[in-house]
XYZ file of C-alpha atoms in Angstrom:
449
model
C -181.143 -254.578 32.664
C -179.356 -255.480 35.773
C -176.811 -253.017 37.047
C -173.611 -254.647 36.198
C -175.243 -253.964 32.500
C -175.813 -250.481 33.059
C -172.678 -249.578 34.373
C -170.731 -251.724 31.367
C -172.201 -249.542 28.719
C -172.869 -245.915 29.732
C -169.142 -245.546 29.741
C -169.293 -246.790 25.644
C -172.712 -244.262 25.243
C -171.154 -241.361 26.804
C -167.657 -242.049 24.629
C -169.738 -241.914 21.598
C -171.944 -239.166 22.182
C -169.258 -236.790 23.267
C -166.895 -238.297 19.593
C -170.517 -237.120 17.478
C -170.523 -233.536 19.313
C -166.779 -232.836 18.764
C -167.486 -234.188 15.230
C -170.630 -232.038 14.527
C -169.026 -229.012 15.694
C -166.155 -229.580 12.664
C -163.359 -229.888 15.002
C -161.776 -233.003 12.981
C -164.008 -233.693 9.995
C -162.970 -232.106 6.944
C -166.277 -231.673 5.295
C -164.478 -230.610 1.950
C -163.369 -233.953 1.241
C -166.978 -235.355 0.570
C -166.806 -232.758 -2.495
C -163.401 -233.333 -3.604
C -163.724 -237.563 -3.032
C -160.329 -236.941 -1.460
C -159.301 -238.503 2.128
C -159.619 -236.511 5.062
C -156.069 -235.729 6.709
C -157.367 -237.086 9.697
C -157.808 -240.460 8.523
C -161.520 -240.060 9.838
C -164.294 -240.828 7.044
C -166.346 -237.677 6.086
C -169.534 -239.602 7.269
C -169.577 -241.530 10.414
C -171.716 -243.940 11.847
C -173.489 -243.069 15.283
C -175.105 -246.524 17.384
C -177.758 -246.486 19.839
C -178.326 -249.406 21.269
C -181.447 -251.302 22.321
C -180.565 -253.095 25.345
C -182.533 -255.616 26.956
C -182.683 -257.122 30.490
C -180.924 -260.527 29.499
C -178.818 -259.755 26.649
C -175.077 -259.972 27.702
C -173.747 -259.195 23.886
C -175.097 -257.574 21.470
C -175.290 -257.839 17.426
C -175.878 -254.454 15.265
C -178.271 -256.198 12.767
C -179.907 -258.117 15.789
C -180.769 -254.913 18.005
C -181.899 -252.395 15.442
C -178.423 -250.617 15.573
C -179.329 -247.377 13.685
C -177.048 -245.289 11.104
C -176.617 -240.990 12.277
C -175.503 -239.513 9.471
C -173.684 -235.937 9.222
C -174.842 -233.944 6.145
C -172.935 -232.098 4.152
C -171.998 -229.293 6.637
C -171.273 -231.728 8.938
C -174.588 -231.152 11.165
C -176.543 -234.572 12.237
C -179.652 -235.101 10.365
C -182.789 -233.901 12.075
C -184.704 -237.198 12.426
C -181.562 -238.440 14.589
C -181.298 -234.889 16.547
C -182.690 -237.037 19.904
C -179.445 -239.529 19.863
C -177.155 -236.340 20.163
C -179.621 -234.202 23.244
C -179.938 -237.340 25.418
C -177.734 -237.748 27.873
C -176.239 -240.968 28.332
C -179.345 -242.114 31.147
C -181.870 -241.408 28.292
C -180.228 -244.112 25.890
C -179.953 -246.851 28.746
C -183.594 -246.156 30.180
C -184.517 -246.731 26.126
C -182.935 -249.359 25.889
C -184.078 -251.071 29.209
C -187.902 -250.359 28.339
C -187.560 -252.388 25.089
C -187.895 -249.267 22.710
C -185.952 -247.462 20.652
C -185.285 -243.684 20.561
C -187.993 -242.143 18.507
C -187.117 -239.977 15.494
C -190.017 -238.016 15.264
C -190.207 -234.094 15.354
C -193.411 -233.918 17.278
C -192.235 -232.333 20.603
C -194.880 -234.397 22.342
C -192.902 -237.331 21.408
C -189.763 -235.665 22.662
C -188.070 -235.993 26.376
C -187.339 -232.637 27.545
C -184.606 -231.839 29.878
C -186.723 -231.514 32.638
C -188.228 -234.685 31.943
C -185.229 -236.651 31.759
C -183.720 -234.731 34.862
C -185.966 -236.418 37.458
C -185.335 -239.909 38.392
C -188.919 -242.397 38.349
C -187.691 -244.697 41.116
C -185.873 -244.807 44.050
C -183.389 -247.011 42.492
C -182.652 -244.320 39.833
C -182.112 -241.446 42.863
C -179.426 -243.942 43.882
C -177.475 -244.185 40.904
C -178.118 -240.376 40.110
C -174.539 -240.240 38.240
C -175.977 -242.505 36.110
C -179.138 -241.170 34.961
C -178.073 -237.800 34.580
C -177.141 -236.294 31.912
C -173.432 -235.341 31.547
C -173.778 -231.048 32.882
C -175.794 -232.897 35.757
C -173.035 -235.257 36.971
C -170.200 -232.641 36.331
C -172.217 -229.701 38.250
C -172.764 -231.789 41.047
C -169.100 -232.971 41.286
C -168.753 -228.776 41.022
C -170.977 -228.255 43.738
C -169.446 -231.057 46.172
C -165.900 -229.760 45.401
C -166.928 -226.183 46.207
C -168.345 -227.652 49.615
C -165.172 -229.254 50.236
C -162.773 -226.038 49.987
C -165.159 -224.317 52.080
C -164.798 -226.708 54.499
C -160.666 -226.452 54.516
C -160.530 -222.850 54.465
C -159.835 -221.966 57.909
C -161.676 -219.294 59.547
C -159.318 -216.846 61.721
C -159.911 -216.861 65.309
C -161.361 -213.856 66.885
C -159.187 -212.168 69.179
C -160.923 -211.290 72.337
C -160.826 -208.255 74.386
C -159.155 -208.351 77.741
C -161.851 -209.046 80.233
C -161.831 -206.027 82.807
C -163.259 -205.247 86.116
C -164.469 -201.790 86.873
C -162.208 -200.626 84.112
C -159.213 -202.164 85.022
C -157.813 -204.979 83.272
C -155.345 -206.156 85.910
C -156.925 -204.965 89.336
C -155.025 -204.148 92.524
C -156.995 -203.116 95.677
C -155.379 -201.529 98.656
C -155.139 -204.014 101.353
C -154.278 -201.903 104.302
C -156.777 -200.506 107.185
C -156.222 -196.508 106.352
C -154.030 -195.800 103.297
C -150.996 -197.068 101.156
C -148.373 -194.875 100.359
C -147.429 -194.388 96.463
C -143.914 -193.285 95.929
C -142.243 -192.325 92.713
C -139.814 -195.132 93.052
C -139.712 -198.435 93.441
C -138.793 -198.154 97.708
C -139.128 -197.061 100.796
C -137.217 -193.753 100.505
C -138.900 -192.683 97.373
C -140.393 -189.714 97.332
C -144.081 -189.939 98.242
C -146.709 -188.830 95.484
C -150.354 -190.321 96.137
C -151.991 -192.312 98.725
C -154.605 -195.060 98.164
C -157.134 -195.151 100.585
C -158.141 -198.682 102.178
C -160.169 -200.559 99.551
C -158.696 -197.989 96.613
C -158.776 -199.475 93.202
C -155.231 -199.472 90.879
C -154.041 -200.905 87.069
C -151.532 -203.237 87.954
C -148.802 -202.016 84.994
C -145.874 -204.076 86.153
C -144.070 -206.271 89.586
C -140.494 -206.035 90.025
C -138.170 -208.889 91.110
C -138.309 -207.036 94.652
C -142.150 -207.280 94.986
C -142.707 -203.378 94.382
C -146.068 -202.709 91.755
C -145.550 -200.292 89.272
C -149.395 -198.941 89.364
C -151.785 -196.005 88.008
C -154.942 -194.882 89.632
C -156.523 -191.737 89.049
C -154.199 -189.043 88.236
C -151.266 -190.883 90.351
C -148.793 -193.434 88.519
C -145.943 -194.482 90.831
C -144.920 -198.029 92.842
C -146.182 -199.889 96.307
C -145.483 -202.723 97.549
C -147.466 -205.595 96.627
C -147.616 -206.612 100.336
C -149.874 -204.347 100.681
C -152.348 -205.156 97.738
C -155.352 -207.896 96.936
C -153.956 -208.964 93.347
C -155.706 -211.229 90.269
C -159.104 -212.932 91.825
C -158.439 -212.197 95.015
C -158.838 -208.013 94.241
C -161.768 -209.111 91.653
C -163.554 -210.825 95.246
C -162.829 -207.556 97.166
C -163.902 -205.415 94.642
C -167.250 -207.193 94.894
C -167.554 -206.577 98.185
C -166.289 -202.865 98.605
C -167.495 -201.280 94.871
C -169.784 -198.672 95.911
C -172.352 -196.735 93.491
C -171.548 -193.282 92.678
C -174.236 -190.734 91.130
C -172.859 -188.288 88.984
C -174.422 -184.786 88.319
C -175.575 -184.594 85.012
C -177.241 -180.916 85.041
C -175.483 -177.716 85.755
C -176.827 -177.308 88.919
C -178.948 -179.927 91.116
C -180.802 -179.326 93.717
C -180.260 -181.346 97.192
C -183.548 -181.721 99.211
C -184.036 -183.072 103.007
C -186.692 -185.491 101.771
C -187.532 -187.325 98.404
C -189.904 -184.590 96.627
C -189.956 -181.515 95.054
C -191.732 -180.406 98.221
C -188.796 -180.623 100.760
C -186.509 -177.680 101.559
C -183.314 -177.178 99.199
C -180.144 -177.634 101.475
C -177.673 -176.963 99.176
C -176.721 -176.714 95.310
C -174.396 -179.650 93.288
C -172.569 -178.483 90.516
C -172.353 -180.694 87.211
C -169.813 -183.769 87.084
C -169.950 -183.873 90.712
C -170.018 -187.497 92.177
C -172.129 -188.507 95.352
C -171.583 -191.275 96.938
C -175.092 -193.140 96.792
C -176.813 -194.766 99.696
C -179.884 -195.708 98.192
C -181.467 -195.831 94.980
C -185.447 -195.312 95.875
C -188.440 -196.817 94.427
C -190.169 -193.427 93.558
C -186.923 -192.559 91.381
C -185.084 -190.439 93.898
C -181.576 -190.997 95.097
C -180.513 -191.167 99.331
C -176.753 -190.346 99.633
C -174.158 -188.967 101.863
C -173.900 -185.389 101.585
C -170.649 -185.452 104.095
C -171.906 -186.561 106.867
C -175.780 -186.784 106.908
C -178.392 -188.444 104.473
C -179.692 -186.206 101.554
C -181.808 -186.387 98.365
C -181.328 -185.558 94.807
C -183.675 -186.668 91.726
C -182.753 -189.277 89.516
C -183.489 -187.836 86.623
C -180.102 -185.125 86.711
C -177.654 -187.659 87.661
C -175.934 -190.667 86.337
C -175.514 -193.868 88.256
C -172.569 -196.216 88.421
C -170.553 -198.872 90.321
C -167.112 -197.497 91.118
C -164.289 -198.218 93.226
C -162.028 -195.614 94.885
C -158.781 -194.018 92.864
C -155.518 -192.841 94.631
C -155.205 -189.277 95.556
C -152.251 -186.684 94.364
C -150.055 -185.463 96.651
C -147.517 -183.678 94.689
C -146.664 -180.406 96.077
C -149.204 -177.413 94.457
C -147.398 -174.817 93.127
C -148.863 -171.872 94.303
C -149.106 -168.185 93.157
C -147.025 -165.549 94.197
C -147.575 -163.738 97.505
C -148.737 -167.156 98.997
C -146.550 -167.896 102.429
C -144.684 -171.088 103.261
C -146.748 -171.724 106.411
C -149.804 -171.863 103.897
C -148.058 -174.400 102.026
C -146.278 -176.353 104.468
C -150.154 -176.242 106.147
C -151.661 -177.676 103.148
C -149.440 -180.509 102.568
C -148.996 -181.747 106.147
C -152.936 -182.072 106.073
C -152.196 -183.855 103.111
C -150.724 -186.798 104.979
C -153.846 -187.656 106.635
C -155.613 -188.267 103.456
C -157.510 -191.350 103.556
C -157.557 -191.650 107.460
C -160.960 -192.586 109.358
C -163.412 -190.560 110.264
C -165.158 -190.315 113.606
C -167.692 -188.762 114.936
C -166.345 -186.522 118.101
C -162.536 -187.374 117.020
C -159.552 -185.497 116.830
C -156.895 -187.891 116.102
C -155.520 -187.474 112.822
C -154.186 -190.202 112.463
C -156.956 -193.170 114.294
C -159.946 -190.725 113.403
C -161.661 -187.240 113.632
C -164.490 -185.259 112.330
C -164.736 -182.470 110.192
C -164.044 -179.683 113.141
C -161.675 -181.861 115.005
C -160.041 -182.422 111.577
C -159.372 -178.805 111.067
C -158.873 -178.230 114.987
C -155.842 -180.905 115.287
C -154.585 -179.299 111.713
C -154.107 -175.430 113.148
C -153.089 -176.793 116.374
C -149.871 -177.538 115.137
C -149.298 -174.087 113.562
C -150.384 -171.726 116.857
C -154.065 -171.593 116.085
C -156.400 -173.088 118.588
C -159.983 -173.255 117.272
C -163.261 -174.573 118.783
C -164.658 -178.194 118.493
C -167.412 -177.082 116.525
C -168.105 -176.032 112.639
C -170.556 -173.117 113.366
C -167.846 -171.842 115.932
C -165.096 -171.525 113.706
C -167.144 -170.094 111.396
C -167.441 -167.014 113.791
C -163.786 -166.337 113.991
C -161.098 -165.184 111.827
C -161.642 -163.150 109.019
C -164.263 -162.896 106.500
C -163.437 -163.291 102.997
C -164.892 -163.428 100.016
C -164.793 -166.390 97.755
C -162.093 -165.139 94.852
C -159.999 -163.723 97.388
C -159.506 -167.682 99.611
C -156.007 -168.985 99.279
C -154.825 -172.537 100.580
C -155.067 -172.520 104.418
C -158.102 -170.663 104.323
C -161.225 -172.537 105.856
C -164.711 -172.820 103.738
C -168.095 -173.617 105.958
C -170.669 -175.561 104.887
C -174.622 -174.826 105.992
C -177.823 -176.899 106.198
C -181.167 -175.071 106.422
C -178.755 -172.342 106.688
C -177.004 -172.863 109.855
C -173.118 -174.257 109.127
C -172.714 -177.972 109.842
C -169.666 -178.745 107.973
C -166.252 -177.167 107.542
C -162.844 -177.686 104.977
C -159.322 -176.409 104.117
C -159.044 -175.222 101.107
C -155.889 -176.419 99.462
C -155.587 -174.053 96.006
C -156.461 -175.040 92.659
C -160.215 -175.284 93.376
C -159.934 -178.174 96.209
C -160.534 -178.575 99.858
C -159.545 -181.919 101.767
C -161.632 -182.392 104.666
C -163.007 -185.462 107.244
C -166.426 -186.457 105.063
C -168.624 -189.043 106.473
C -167.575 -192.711 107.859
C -167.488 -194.320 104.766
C -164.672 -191.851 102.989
C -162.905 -190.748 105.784
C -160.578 -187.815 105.292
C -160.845 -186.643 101.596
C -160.186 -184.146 98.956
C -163.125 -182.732 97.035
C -163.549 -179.547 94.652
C -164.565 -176.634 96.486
C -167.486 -176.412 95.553
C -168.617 -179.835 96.075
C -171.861 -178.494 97.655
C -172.464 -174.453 97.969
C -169.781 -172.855 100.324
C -171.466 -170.722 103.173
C -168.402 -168.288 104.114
C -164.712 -168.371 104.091
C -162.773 -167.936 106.912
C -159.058 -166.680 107.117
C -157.172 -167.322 110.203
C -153.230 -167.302 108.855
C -151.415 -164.129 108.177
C -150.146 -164.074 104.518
């Protein structure tokens, strides 16, 4: 049968199958009128006649008697007669595909003469896998419609973009770096008579927090939050660049004590002690596992395997006045925070200029100078004047030494609250550390209290 013919009838095939289910089921027969001889209220007779039809390839109309049109009758429960029972399972492709063949649907009870679902499921041809709605059975058609709906919600439903995290740079999310050749003052307000409260140091990394219309940065960095002006500051990609170029790696001390060696092995002499958390500024991270760095300002060598290595860039230092304990003097203080000032200043070798470079001893020589005290040009020197103290006795002003192989090679002021600022190497400058930053040789008093 060609497939105009196909499609004219399986609407009439379907129609009548599903009338013969509803009917079966007792919906609108009124099987009590076959006993009584009365008429159903429906108007429907009490036993209804059920057509399949045997449809050949070149038949355009059809006659009952002519085609073998075939009786279903309901018995008297209203359930089809067994010998008809494959009429009412077949879906509406299993009456055409009868009828296309020649052959009528058998009434036999032998199963082997019996489609099965599975059977009748699977198209034969390629021509039935294209008309698919029309050779399956009714469950088929509606669960693929199901299925192709299902795929078409999922389809609209719209899937909430992520939101992504800020992309940051050395842990900052909007970088400033101090573009100036020694430090940048940070005040507490936004100008040039604010009070100052932190210094960044040339290259010093901030958070950007806000600009004001005037240009001033409202910034945090370290423990400092206060406002410079942006004049003085690589912003957006232009800080990301620097920071590429000046981001140095720091090792961090992650034993309670490390040992620092004058060579990479175990075998080398111990300089000096590290305490935990302590940060060293790397110079060289060595094949054999050990790590070169700047102990002030000299090459040493700790073992990898007690420290922690990072890239970093430098924060802002404090300089918010200490509040000291009672029975320290004003000089002491007013020593402490004019050294202060000089925080981030170069260092050089054989220098005394606080402000275009010194080194350690000429750091602390230029310092006392101003206050009456004239001191040698030389760390092991100072260490032999003054008084002796020991080390829970030091109060800011006081000087701690520093000693290599035990002979002192590096000297600092100690500025209360377990810090000393002091000229370090080239590549920090003048610096505050903790105290104890490597082990203190002697303290030194040279101030009257």
């Amino acid at each position: 049968m060609n497939r105009i013919n196909r499609l004219k009838y399986t609407g009439v095939i379907a129609g009548v199958g599903l009338a013969v289910v509803v009917l079966s089921n007792g919906a609108y027969a009124n099987t009590g009128a076959k006993e009584t001889g009365e008429e159903p209220e429906t108007g429907i007779e009490s036993e209804i006649e059920v057509y399949s039809l045997d449809l050949s390839e070149n038949t355009s109309t059809y006659d009952a008697d002519d085609h073998g049109i075939q009786p279903l009758s309901l018995d008297e429960e209203g359930q089809s007669e067994p010998e008809n029972d494959v009429v009412l399972s077949a879906g509406a492709g299993d009456v055409l595909t009868d009828g296309e063949n020649g052959t009528e649907p058998s009434g036999t009870d032998d199963p082997a003469e019996t489609d099965t679902a599975e059977d009748s499921a699977e198209p034969d041809t390629a021509d039935d896998q294209d008309e698919i709605g029309l050779s399956a059975g009714a469950g088929a058609v509606f669960e693929q419609a199901d299925e192709e709906d299902s795929a078409v919600q999922a389809r609209n439903i719209e899937t909430p973009e992520e939101v992504s995290e800020p992309e940051t740079h050395w842990g900052y999310t909007n970088l400033g770096i101090a573009h100036v050749d020694n430090h940048l003052n940070i005040r507490e307000e936004p100008n040039e008579s604010g009070k100052l409260i932190g210094k960044l140091s040339k290259d010093a990394a901030c958070e950007i927090l806000g600009i004001d219309e005037n240009g001033w940065a409202h910034i945090k960095s370290g423990k400092v939050e206060g406002y410079c002006s942006t004049e003085f500051l690589y912003l957006g990609d232009a800080a990301v660049a620097r920071g590429h170029e000046v981001a140095s790696m720091i090792a961090i001390v992650n034993t309670q004590t490390l040992k620092v060696r004058g060579e990479p092995n175990t075998d080398s002499i111990v300089i000096t002690l590290i305490p935990q958390e302590e940060e060293l500024e790397v110079v060289e991270v060595m094949e054999n596992g050990w790590i070169k760095f700047l102990l002030d300002d000299e090459e040493a060598y700790v073992s990898g395997d007690y420290v922690d290595v990072e890239e970093r860039l430098e924060k802002a230092v404090t300089l918010t006045e200490l509040k000291y304990g009672q029975g320290v003097s004003d000089v002491r203080v007013d020593l402490v925070q004019y050294a202060k000032q000089f925080v981030g200043n170069p260092y050089v070798w054989g220098g005394t200029s606080l402000t275009n470079g010194a080194d350690c001893s000429g750091f602390t020589l230029s310092i006392y100078k101003k206050y009456g005290v004239s001191l040698p040009h030389h760390a092991a020197s100072q260490a032999q004047m003054g008084t002796k103290i020991d080390y829970g006795s030091a109060q800011p002003g006081d000087l701690v030494f520093y000693a290599k192989n035990g002979s002192i090679n590096h000297v600092a002021i100690y500025i209360g609250n377990g810090q000393v600022i002091h000229a370090s190497s080239p590549k920090t400058g003048i610096k505050i550390s903790s105290w104890n930053y490597r082990t203190p040789a002697c303290i030194r008093r040279y101030l009257s209290n």
